CSV table of C-alpha atoms and ligand atoms in Angstrom, one decimal:
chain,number,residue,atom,x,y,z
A,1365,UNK,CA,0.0,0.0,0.0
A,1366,UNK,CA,1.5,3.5,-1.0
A,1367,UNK,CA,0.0,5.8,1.5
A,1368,UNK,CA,-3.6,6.0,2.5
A,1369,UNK,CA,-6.2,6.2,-0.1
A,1370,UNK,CA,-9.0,8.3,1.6
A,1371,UNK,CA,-9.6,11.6,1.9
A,1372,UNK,CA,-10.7,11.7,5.6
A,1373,UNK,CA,-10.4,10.2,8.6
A,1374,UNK,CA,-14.1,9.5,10.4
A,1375,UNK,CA,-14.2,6.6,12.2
A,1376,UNK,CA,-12.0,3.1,13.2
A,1377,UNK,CA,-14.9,0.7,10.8
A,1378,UNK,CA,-13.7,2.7,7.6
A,1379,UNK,CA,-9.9,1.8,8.1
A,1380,UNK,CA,-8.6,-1.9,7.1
A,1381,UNK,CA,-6.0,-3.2,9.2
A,1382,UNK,CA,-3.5,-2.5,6.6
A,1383,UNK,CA,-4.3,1.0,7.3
A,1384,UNK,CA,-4.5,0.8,11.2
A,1385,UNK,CA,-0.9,-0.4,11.4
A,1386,UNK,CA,0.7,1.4,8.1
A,1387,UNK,CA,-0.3,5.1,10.5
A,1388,UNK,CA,1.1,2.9,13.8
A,1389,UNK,CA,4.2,2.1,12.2
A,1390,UNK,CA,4.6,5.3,10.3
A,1391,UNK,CA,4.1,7.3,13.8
A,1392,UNK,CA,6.9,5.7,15.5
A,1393,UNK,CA,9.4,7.6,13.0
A,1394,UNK,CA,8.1,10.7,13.6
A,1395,UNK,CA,8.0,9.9,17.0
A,1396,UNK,CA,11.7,9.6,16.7
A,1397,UNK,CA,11.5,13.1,15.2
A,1398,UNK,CA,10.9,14.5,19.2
A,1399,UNK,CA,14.3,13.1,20.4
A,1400,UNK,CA,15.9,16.1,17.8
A,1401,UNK,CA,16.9,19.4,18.9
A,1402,UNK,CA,15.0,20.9,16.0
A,1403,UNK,CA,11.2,18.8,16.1
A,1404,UNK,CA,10.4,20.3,13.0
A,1405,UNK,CA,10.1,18.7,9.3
A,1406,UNK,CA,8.9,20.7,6.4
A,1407,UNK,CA,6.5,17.8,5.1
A,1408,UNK,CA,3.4,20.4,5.0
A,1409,UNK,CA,5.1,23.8,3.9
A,1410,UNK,CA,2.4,25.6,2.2
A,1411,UNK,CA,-1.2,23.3,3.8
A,1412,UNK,CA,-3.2,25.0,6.1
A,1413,UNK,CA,-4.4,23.1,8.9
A,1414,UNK,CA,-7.7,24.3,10.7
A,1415,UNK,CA,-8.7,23.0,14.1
A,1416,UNK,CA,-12.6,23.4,14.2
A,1417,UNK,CA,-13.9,22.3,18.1
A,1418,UNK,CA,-17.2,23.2,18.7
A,1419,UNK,CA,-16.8,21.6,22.2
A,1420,UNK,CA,-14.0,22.0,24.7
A,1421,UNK,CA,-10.7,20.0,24.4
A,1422,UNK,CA,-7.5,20.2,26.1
A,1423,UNK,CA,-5.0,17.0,24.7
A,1424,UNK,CA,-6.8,16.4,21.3
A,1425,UNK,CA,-7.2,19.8,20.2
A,1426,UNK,CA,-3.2,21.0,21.2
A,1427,UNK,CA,-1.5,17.1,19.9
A,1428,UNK,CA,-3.2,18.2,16.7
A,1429,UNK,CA,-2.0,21.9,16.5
A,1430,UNK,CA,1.5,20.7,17.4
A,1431,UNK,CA,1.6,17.8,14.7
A,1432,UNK,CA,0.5,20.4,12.0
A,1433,UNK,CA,3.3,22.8,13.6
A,1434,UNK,CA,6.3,20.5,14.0
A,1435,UNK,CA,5.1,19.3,10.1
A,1436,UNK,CA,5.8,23.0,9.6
A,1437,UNK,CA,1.7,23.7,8.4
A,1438,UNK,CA,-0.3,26.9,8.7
A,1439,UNK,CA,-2.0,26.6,11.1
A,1440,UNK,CA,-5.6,28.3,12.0
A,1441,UNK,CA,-7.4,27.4,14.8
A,1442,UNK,CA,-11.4,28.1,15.3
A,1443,UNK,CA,-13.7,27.9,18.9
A,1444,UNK,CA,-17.1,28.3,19.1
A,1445,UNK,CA,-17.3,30.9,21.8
A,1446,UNK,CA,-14.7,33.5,19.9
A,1447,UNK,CA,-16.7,32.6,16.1
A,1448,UNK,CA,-19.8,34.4,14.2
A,1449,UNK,CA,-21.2,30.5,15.6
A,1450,UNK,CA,-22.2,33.0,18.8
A,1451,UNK,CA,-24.0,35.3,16.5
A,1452,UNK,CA,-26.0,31.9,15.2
A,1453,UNK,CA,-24.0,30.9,11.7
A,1454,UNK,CA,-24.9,27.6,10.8
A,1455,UNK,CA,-22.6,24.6,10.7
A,1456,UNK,CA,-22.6,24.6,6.3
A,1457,UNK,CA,-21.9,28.6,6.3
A,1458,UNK,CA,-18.8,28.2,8.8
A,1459,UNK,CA,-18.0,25.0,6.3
A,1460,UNK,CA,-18.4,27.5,3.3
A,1461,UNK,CA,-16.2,29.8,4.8
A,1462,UNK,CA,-13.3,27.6,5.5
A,1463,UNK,CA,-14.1,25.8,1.8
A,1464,UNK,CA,-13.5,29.7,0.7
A,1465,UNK,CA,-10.4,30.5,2.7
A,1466,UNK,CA,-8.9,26.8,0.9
A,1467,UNK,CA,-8.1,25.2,3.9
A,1468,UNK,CA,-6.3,21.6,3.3
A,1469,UNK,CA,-7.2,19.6,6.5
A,1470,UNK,CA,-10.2,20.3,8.9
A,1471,UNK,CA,-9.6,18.3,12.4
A,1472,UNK,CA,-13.4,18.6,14.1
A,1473,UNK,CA,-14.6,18.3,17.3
A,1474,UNK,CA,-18.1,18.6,17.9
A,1475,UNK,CA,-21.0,17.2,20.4
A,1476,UNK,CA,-23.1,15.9,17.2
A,1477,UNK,CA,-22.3,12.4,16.3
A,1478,UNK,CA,-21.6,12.0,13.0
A,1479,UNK,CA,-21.1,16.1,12.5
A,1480,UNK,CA,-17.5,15.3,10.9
A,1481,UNK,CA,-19.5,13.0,8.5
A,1482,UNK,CA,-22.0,15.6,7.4
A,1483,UNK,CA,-18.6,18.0,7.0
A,1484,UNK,CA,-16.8,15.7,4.7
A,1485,UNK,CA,-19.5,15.4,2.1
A,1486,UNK,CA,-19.6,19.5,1.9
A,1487,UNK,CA,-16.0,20.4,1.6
A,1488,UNK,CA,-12.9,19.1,-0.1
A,1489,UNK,CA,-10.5,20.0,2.7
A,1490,UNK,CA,-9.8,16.5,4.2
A,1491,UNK,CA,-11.8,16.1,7.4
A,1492,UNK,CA,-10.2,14.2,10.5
A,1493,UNK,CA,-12.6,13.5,13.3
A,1494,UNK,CA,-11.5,14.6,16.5
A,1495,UNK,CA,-14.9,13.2,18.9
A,1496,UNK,CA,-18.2,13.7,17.8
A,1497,UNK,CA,-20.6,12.9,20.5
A,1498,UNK,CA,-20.9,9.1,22.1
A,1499,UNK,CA,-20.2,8.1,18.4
A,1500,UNK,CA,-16.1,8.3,17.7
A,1501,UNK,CA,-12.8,9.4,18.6
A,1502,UNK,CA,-10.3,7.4,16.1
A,1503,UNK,CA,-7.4,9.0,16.5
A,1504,UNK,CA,-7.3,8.6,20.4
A,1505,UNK,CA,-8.3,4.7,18.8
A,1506,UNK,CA,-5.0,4.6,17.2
A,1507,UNK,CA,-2.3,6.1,19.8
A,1508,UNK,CA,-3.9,3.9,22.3
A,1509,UNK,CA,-3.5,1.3,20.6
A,1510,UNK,CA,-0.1,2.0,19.6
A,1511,UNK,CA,0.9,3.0,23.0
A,1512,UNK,CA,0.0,-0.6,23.8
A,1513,UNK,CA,2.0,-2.4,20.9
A,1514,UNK,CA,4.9,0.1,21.3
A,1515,UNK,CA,5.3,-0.7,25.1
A,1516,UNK,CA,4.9,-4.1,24.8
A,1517,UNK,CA,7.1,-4.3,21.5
A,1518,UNK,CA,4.0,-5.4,19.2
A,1519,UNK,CA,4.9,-2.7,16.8
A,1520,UNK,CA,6.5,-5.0,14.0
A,1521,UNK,CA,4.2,-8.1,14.8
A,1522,UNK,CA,0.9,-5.7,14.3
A,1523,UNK,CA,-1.4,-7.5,17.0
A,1524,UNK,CA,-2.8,-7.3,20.0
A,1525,UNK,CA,-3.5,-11.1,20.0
A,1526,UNK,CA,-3.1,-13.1,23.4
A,1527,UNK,CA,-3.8,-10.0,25.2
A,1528,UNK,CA,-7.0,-9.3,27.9
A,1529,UNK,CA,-8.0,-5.1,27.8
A,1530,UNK,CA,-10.7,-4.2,30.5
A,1531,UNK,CA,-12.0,-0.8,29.5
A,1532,UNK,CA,-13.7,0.5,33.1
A,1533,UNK,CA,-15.9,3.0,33.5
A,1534,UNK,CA,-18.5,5.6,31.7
A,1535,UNK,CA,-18.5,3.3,28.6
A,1536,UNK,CA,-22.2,4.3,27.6
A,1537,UNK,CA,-21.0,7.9,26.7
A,1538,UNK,CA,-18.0,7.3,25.5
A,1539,UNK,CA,-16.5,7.7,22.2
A,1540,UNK,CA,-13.1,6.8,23.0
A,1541,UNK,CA,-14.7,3.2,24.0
A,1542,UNK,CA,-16.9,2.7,21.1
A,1543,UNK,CA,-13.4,3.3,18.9
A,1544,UNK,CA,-11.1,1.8,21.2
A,1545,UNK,CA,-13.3,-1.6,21.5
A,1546,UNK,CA,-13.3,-1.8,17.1
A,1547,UNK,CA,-9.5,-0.9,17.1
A,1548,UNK,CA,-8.5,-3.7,20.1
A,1549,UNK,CA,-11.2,-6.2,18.7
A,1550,UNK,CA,-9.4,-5.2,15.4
A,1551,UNK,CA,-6.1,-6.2,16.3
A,1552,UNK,CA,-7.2,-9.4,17.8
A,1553,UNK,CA,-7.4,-8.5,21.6
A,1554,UNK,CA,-10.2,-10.0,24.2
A,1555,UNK,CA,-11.6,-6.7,25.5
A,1556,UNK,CA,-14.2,-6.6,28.8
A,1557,UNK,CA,-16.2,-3.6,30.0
A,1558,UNK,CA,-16.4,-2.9,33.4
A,1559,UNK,CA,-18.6,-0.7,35.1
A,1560,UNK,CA,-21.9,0.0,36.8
A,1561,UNK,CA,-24.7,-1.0,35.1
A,1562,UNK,CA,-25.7,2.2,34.2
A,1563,UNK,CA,-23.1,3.1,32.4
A,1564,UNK,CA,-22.3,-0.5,30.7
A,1565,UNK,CA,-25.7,-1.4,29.1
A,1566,UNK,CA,-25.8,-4.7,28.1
A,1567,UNK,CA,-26.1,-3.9,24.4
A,1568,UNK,CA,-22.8,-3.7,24.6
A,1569,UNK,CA,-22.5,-6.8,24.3
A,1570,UNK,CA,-23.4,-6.4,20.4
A,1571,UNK,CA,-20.1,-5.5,20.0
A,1572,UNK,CA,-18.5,-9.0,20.7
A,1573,UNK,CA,-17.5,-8.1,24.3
A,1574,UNK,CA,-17.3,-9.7,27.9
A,1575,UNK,CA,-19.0,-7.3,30.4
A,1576,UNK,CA,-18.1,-7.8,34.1
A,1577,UNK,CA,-19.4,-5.9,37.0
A,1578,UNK,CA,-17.0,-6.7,39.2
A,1579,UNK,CA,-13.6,-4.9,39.3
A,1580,UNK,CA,-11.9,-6.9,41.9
A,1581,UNK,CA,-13.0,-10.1,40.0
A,1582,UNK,CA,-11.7,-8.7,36.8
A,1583,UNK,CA,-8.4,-7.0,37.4
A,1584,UNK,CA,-6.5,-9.6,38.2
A,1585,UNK,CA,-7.0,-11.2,34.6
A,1586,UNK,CA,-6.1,-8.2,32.6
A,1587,UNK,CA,-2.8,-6.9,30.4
A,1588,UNK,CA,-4.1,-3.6,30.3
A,1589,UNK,CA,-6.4,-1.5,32.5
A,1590,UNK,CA,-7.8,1.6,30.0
A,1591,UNK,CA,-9.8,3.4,32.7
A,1592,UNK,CA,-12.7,6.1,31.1
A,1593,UNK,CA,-13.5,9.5,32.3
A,1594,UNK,CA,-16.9,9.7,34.4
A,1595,UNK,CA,-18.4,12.1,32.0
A,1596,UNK,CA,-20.1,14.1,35.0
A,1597,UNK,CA,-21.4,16.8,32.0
A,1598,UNK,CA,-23.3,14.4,29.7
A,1599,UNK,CA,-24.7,12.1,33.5
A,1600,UNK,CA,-28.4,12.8,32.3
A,1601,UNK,CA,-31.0,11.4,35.6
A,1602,UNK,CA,-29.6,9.3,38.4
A,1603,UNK,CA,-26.9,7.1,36.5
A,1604,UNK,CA,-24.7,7.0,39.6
A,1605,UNK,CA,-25.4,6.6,43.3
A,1606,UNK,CA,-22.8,9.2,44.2
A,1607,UNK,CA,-19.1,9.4,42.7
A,1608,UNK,CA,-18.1,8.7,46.4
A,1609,UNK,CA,-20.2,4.9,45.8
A,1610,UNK,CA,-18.2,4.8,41.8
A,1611,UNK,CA,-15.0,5.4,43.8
A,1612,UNK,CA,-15.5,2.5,46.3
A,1613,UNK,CA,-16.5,0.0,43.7
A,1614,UNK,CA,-14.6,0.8,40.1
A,1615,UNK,CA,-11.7,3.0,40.9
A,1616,UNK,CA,-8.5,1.7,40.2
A,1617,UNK,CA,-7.4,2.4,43.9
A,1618,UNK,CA,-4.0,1.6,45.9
A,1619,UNK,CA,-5.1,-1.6,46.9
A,1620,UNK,CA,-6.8,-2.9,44.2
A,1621,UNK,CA,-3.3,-2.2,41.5
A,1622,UNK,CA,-1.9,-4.6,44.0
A,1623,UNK,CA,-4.5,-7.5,42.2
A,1624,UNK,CA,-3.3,-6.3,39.2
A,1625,UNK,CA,0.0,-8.8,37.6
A,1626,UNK,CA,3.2,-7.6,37.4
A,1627,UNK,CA,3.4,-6.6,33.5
A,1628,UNK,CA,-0.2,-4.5,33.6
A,1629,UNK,CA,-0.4,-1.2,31.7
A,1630,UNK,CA,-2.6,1.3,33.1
A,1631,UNK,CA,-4.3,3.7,30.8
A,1632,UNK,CA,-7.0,6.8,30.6
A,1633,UNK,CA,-7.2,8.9,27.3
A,1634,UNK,CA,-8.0,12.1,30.1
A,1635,UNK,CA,-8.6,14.5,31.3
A,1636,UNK,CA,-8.5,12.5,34.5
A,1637,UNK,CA,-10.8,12.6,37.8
A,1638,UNK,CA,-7.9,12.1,40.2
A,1639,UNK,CA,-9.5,10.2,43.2
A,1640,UNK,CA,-13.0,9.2,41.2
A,1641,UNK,CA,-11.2,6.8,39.0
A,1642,UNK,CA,-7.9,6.4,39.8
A,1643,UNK,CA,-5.9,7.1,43.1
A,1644,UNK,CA,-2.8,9.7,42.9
A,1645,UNK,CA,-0.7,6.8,43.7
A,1646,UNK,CA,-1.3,4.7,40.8
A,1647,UNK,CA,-1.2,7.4,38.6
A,1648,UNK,CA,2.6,8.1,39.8
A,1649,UNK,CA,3.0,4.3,39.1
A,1650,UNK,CA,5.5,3.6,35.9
A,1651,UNK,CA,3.6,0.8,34.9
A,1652,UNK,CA,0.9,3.8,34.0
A,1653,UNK,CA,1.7,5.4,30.8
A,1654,UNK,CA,-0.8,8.1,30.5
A,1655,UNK,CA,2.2,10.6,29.8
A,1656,UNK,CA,3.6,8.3,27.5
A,1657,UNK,CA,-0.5,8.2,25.5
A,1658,UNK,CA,0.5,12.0,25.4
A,1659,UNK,CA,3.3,12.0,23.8
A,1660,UNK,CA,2.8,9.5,21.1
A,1661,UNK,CA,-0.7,11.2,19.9
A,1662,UNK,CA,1.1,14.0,18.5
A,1663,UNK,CA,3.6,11.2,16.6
A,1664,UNK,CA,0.1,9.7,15.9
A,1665,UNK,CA,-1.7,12.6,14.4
A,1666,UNK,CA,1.6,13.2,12.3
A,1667,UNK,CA,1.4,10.6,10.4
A,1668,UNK,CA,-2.0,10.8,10.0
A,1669,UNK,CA,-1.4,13.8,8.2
A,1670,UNK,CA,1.2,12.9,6.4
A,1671,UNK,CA,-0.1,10.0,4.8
A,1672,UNK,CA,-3.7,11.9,4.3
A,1673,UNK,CA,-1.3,14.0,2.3
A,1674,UNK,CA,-0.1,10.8,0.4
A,1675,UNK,CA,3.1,9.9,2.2
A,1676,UNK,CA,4.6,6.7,0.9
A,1677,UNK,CA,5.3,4.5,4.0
A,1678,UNK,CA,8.4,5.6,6.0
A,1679,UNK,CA,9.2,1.8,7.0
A,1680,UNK,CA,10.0,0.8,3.4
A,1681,UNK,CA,12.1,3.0,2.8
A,1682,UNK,CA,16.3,3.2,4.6
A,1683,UNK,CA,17.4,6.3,6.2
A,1684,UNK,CA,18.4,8.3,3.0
A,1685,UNK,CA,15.0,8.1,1.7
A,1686,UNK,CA,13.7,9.2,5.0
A,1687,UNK,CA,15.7,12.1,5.1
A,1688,UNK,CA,14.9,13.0,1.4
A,1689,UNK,CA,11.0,12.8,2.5
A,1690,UNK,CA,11.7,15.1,5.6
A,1691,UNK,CA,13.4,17.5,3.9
A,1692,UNK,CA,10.9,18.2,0.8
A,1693,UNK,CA,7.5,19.5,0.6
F,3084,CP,N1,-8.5,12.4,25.3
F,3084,CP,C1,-9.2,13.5,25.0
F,3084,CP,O1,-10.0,13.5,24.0
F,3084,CP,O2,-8.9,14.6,25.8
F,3084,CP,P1,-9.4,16.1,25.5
F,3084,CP,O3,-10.9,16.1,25.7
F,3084,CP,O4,-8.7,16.9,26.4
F,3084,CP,O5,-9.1,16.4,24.0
């Protein structure tokens, strides 16, 4: 395969594996890329990059407007609350507008699923879809996923096969579980949900999953622990007892990482309740690597954009050729 062959990136269904693990392998080089003094290549000289969030967004929203940066993009970045949006301009007018200003990629956040959907088939820009609603949130999909090969040294072998992933939490309004459980299934992992019933509905189970709701009888079983955000501004009615009760039964606590075998990996995409579902302590723990899920979005979101911009495939190619593609635009 030459690069990707798409014009945007919506969702984890619409990507083969091929694809999955050519923008895995391709983000470990630029990855490499941050251990430079200078973190900048010019692969984008001359595309303009806009980041179009229409909800709030701290990691997502600045590992995106640093991969355009270090690719050396323009980059323009839009929020609702600063935008004509305030003044009421429709979703297809602000897309007219940036179809007008001939802006290359559009990275989207927006509360609406399937908003980045609806964008795509109105501009030309390539769309990348940064979480829209309870539906999808691929690329946090794919640097979790390669945070977990990467660590574990899967990277060159491409699977996640043989390993258990419990995904604990708000799973019924979360997009980063609905991508994350295509992307692990994908890859060949066995993935559980864990939670209160509330917030693990057992249509879940559609999605070829084990659903425990038990912590303490699942931990100990598990290679990774991806723990979710309680979602306290989309809780709609009495979904929880109290987040004192979610503490004492789900949180990944001091005592309960000691259950936990020798080799887990504890994860959360953030922004993190400290002390609702993880303890401080665990957190501190090396064996989590939420700094390290961090880091490797932005080598990620990279080479998203570069292949999006039709990047041959970096790990075919020796170091010479490497340093040609970095150094031309
Ligand atoms: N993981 C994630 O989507 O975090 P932000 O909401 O801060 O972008």
């Amino acid at each position: 395969m030459n690069s990707l062959k798409r014009k945007d990136l919506l969702d984890i269904q619409s990507l083969s594996i091929e694809e999955i693990l050519l923008i895995c392998r391709s983000a470990k080089y630029f990855k490499d890329i941050f251990t430079r003094s200078v973190k900048s290549v010019p692969i984008l000289r001359g595309k303009t990059v806009c980041t179009l969030f229409y909800e709030p967004s701290t990691r997502t929203r600045l590992s995106f407007e640093l991969a355009a940066k270090r690719l050396s993009a323009d980059l323009i970045n839009f929020s609702v609350s600063t935008s004509s949006v305030v003044k009421g301009e429709s979703l297809i007018d602000t897309v007219h507008t940036l179809e007008a200003m001939k802006v290359d990629y559009i990275v989207m956040r927006h509360a609406a699923s399937m908003a980045p959907h609806f964008l795509s088939r109105n501009i030309n820009a390539s769309v990348i879809n940064a979480g829209d609603g309870f539906h999808a949130h691929p690329t946090q999909a794919l640097l979790d996923a390669y945070s977990i090969m990467e660590h574990l040294g899967r990277l060159e072998a491409g699977t996640l096969e043989g390993l258990s992933i419990g995904i604990i939490g708000d799973i019924k309004h979360s997009r980063v579980a609905r991508s994350d459980i295509e992307i692990f299934k994908r890859l060949g992992a066995a993935v559980t949900l864990c939670g209160p019933p509330t917030l693990v509905p057992d249509t879940f189970a559609l999605y070829d999953v084990d659903i425990s709701y038990n912590l303490d009888d699942l931990l100990p079983d598990l290679d990774v622990v991806n723990l979710l955000r309680i979602q306290k501004e989309r809780q709609k009615g009495s979904l929880l007892p109290s987040l004192r009760e979610y503490h004492r039964q789900f949180a990944l606590t001091v005592e309960r990482f000691r259950a936990c075998h020798d080799d887990v990996i504890v994860m959360h995409p953030g922004p993190v309740n400290r002390g609702i579902e993880i303890d401080d302590a665990v957190m501190n723990s090396p064996k989590a690597i939420i700094n390290e899920q961090v880091t490797n979005g932005v080598a990620v979101r990279m080479a998203l954009f570069y292949l999006l911009a039709g990047g041959a495939p970096l790990e075919e190619m020796n170091e010479e050729q490497r340093g040609t593609i970095e150094n031309s635009n």
